[in-house]
Short mmCIF file of C-alpha atoms in Angstrom, two decimals:
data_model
loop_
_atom_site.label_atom_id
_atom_site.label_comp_id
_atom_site.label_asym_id
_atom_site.label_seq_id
_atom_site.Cartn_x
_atom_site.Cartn_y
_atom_site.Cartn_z
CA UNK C 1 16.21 -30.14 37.82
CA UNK C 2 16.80 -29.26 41.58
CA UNK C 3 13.23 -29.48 42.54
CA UNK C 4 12.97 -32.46 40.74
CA UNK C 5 15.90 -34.07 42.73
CA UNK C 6 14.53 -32.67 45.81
CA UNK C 7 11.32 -34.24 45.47
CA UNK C 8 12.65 -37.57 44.44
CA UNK C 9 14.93 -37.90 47.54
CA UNK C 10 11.87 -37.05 49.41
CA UNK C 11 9.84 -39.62 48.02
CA UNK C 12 12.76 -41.88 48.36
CA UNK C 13 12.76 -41.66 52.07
CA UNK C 14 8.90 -42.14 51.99
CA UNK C 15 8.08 -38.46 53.22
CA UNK C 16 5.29 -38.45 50.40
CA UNK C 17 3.84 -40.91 47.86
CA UNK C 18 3.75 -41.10 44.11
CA UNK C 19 0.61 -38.99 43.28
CA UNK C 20 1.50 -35.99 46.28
CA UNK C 21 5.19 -35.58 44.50
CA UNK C 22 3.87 -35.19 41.04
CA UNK C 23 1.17 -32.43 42.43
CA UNK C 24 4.24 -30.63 43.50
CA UNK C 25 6.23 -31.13 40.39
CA UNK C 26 2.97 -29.95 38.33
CA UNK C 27 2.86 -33.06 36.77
CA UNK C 28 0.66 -36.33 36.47
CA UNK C 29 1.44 -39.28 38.30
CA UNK C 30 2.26 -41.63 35.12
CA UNK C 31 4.60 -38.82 33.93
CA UNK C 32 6.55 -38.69 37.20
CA UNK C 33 6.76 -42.35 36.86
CA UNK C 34 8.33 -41.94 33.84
CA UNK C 35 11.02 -39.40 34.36
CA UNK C 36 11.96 -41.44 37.38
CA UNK C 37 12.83 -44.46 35.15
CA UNK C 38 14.52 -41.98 32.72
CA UNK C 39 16.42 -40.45 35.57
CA UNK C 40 17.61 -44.04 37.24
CA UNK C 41 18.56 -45.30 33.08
CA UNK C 42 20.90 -41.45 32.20
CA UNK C 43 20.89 -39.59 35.14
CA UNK C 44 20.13 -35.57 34.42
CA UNK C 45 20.59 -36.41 30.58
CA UNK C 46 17.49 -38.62 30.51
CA UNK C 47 15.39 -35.67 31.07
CA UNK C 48 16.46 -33.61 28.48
CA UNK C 49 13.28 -33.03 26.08
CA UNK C 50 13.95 -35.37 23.02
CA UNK C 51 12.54 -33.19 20.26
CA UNK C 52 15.67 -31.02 20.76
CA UNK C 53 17.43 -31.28 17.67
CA UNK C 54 15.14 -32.91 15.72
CA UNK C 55 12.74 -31.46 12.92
CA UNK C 56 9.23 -31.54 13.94
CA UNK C 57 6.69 -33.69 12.37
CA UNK C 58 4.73 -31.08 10.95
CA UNK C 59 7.41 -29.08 8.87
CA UNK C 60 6.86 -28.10 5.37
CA UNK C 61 9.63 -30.23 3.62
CA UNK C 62 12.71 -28.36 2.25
CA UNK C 63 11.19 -29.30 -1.40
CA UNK C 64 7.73 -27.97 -1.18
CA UNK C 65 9.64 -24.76 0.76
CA UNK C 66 11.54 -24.47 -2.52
CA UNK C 67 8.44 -24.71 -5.10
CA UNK C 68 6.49 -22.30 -3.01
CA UNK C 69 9.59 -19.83 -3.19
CA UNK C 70 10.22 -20.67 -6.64
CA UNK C 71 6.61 -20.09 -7.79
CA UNK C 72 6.08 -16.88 -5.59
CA UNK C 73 9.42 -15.74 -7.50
CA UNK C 74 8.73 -16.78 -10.96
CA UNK C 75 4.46 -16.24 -11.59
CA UNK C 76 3.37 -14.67 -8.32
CA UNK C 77 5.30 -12.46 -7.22
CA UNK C 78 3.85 -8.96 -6.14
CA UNK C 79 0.46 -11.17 -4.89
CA UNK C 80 -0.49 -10.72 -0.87
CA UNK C 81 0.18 -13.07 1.53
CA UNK C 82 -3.29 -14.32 1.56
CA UNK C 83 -3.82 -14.26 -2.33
CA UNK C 84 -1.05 -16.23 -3.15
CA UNK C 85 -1.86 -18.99 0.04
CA UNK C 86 -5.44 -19.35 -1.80
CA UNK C 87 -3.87 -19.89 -5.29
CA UNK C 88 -1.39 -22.54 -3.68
CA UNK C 89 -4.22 -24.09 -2.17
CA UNK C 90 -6.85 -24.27 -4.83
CA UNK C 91 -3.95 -24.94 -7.72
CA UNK C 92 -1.16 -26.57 -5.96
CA UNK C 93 -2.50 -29.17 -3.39
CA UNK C 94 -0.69 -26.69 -0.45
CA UNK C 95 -2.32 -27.88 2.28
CA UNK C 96 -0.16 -25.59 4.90
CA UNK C 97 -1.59 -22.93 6.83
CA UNK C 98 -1.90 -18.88 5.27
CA UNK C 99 0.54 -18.11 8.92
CA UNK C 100 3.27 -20.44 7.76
CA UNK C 101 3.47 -18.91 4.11
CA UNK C 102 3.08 -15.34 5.03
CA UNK C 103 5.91 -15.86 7.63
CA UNK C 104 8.04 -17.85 5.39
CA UNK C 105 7.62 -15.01 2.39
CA UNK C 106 8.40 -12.52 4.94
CA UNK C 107 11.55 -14.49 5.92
CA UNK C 108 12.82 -14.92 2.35
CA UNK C 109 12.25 -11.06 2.08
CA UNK C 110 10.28 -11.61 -0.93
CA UNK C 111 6.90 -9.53 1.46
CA UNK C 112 7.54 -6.56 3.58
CA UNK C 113 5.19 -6.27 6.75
CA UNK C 114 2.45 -3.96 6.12
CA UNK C 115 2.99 -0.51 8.10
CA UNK C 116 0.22 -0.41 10.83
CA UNK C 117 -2.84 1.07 10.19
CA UNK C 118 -4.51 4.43 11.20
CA UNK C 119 -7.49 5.39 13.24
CA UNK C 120 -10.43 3.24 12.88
CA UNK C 121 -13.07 5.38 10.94
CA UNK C 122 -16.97 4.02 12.04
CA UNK C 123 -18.29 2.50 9.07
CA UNK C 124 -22.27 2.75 8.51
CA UNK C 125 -24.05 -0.17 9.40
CA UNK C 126 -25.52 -2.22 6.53
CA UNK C 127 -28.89 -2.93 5.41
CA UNK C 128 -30.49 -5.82 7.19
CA UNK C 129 -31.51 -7.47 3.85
CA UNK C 130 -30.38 -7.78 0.75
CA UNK C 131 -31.81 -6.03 -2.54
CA UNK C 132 -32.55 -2.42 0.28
CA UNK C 133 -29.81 -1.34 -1.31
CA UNK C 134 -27.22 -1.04 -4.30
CA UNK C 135 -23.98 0.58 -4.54
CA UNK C 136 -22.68 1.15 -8.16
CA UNK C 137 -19.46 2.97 -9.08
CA UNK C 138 -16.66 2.69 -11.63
CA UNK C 139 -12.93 2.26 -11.20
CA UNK C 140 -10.44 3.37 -13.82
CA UNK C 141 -7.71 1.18 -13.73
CA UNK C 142 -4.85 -0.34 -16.25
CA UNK C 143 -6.54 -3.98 -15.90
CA UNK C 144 -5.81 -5.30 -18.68
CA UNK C 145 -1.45 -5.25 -19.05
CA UNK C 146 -0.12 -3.53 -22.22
CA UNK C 147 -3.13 -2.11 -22.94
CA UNK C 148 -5.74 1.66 -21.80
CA UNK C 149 -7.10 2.34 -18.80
CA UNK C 150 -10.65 0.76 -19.36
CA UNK C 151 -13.47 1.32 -16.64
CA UNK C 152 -14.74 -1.32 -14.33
CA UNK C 153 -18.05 -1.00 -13.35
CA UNK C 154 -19.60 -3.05 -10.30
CA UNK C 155 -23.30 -2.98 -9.03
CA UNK C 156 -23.26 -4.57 -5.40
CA UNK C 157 -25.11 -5.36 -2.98
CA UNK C 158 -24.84 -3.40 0.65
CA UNK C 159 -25.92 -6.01 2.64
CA UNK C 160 -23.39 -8.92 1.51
CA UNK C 161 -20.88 -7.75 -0.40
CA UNK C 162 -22.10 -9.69 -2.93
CA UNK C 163 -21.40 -8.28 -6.60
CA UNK C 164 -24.13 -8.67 -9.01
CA UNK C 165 -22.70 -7.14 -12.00
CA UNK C 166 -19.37 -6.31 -13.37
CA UNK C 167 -17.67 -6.08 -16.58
CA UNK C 168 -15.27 -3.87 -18.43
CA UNK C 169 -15.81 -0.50 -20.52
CA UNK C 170 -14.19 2.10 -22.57
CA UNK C 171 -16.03 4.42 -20.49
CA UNK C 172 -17.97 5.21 -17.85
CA UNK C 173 -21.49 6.68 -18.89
CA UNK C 174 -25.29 6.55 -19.46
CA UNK C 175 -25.14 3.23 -21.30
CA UNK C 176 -22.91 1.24 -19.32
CA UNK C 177 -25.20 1.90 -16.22
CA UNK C 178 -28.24 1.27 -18.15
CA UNK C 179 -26.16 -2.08 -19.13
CA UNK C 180 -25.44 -2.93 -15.62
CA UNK C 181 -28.96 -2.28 -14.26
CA UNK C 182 -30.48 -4.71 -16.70
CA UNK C 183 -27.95 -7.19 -15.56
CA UNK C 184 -29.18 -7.15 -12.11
CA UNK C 185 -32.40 -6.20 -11.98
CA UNK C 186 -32.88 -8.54 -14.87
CA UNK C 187 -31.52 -11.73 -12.72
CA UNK C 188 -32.38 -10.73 -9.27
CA UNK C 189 -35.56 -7.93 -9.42
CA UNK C 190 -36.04 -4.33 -8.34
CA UNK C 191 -33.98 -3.06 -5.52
CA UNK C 192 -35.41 -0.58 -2.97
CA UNK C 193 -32.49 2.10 -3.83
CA UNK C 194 -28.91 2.56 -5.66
CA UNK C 195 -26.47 4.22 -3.82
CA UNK C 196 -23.66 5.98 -6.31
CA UNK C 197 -21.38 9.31 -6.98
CA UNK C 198 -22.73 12.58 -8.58
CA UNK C 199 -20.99 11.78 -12.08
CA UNK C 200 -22.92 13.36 -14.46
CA UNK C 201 -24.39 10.53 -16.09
CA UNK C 202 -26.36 9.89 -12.33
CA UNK C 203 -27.22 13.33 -11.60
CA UNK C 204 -27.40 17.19 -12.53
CA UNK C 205 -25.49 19.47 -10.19
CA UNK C 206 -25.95 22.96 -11.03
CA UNK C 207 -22.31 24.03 -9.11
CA UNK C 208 -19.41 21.95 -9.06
CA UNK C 209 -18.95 19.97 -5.94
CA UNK C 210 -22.49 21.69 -4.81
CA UNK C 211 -25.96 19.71 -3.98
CA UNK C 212 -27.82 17.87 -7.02
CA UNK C 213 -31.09 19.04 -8.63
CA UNK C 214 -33.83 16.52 -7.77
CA UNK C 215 -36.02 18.67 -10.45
CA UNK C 216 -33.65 18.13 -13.15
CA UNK C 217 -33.21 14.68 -13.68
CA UNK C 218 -30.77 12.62 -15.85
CA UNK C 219 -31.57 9.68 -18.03
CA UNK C 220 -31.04 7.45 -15.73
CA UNK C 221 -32.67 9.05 -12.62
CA UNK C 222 -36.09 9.25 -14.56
CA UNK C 223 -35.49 5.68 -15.26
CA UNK C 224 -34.83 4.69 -11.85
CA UNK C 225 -37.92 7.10 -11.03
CA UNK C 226 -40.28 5.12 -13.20
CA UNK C 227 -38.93 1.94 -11.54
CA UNK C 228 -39.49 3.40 -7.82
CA UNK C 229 -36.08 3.02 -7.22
CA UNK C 230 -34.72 5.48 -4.60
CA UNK C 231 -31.42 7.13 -5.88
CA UNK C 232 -29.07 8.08 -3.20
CA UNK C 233 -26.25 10.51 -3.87
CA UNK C 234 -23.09 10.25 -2.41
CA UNK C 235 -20.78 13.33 -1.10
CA UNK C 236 -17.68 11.88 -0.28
CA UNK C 237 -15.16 9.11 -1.38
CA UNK C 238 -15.63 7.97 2.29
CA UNK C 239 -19.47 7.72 1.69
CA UNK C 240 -18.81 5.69 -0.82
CA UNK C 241 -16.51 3.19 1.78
CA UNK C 242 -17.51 0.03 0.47
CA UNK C 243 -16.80 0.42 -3.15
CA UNK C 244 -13.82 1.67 -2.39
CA UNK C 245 -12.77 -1.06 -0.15
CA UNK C 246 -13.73 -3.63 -3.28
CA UNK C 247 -11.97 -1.79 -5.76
CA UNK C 248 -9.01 -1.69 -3.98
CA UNK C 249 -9.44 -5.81 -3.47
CA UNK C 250 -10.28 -5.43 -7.35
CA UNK C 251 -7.68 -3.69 -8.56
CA UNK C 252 -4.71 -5.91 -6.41
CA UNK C 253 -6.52 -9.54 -7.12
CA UNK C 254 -8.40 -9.15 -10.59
CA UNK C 255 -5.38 -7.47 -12.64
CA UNK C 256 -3.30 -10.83 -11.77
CA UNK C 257 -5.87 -13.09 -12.24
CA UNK C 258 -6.18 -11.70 -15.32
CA UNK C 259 -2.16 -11.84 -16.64
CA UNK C 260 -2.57 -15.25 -15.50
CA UNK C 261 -5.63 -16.37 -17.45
CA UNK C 262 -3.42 -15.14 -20.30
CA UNK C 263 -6.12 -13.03 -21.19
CA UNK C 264 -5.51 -9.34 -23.27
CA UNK C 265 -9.53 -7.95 -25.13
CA UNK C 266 -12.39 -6.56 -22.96
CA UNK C 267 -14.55 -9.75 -24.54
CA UNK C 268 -12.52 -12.23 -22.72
CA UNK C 269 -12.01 -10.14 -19.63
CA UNK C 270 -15.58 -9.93 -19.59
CA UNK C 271 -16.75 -13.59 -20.07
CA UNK C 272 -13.78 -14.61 -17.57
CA UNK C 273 -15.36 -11.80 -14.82
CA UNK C 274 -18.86 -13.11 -15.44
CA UNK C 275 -18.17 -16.87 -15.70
CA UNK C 276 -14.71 -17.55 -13.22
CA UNK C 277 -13.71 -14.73 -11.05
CA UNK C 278 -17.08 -13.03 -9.83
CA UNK C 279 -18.56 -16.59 -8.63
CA UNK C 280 -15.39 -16.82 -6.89
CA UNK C 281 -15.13 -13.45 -5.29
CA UNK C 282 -18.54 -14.13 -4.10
CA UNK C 283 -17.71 -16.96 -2.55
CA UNK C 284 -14.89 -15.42 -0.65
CA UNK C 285 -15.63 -11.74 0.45
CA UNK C 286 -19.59 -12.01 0.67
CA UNK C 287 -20.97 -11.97 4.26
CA UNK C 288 -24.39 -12.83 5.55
CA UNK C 289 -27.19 -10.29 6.11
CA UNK C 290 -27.75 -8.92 9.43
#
């Protein structure tokens, strides 16, 4: 306000004109005009910025605050930040931003902020294509509520993300990867290798937690032999990164879509994975090839 009365009493007495006073107020010359006018009408007053006070234009309105808290409360609740934003979106014609409704959950203290994370582990760089590789693994999980743990197997590809197969079992085991390779080499061909743990229904490993027998093969490694499909073994959960990283999507996003759907047998579960929430996954988490 000083150096704005300083320049004015300058310009006053004619020591500059209109456009030099504005390049020393940082303004433009039609704004200068302006506060001039403001500051002749209400003197220091008539400056004041105007939106003090008043709500801005894009707020969420006090109702549609309410029926997000009142639906993260009642059928949400426990969802991420970004889960619940997409199910607002796609369900509830939200058309706020993710930032607003992860702040506003965090203000309501109905999210707490995620702790920061640790060192940055290099991750192995994908294959440039898809089908050069497969990863398939199974989770054990309580997906379904009120009901056993049930496996969860996924065949994926490395390249995109994308998930080719996935459906429910009792168990993990010779036929449910026999049930998942038809599945994808059935809709999308041969791959050039499958990438997976040393369970024993993948390979023969003479000493526990030791190197597998290539001479002693399994069911399905003579199958995948016969195919020329490479079979890769993996030695560590942290070999076996990306899986991991989709399970743990999995397990946080696929239990609740689940409770939601209403939906309690492995039948249902299964149609609703191949039908409704793989598409969608897909369409969300996959990534282009290199």
């Amino acid at each position: 306000m000083i150096k704005f009365r300083d320049i004015l009493s300058r310009y006053e007495a004619l020591e500059f004109n209109q456009m030099e006073a504005a390049q020393l107020l940082g303004l433009s010359e039609r704004t200068f005009r302006r506060w001039c006018c403001r500051y002749e009408e209400a003197g220091e007053a008539g400056l004041l910025d105007r939106r003090l006070g008043k709500a801005s234009g894009k707020r969420v309105p006090l109702d549609r605050e309410f029926e997000v808290e009142t639906l993260y409360r009642t059928r949400y609740s426990g969802f991420t930040a970004k889960h619940f934003h997409e199910l607002l979106v796609r369900d509830h014609r939200f058309s706020w931003s993710y930032t607003w409704t992860k702040a506003f959950l965090h203000s309501k203290g109905l999210l707490t902020k995620a702790s920061r994370r640790g060192a940055h582990r290099r991750k192995r760089p994908r294959r440039p294509l898809p089908g050069m590789m497969l990863h398939q693994d199974g989770s054990r999980h309580i997906w379904l509520g009120g009901q056993p743990a049930l496996d969860l197997i996924v065949t994926m590809d490395d390249a995109t993300n994308t998930i080719y197969s996935g459906f429910l079992t009792e168990e993990e085991g010779t036929a449910s990867t026999f049930r998942a390779l038809e599945e994808v080499f059935g809709g999308h061909g041969l791959a050039l290798s499958l990438y997976t743990d040393r369970g024993s229904h993948y390979f023969h490993t003479p000493q526990a937690g030791g190197k597998i027998d290539r001479t002693n093969l399994t069911q399905v490694g003579r199958a995948l032999a016969h195919l020329g499909v490479e079979h890769i073994a993996a030695y560590s959960p942290q070999a076996r990164g990306r899986s991991e990283r989709v399970f743990q999507t999995l397990q946080d996003r696929l239990t609740k879509e689940l409770a939601l759907a209403g939906i309690a047998t492995i039948e249902e579960a299964n149609s609703f994975l191949r039908d409704v929430y793989i598409p969608a996954h897909n369409k969300r988490f996959a990534v282009k090839p290199e």
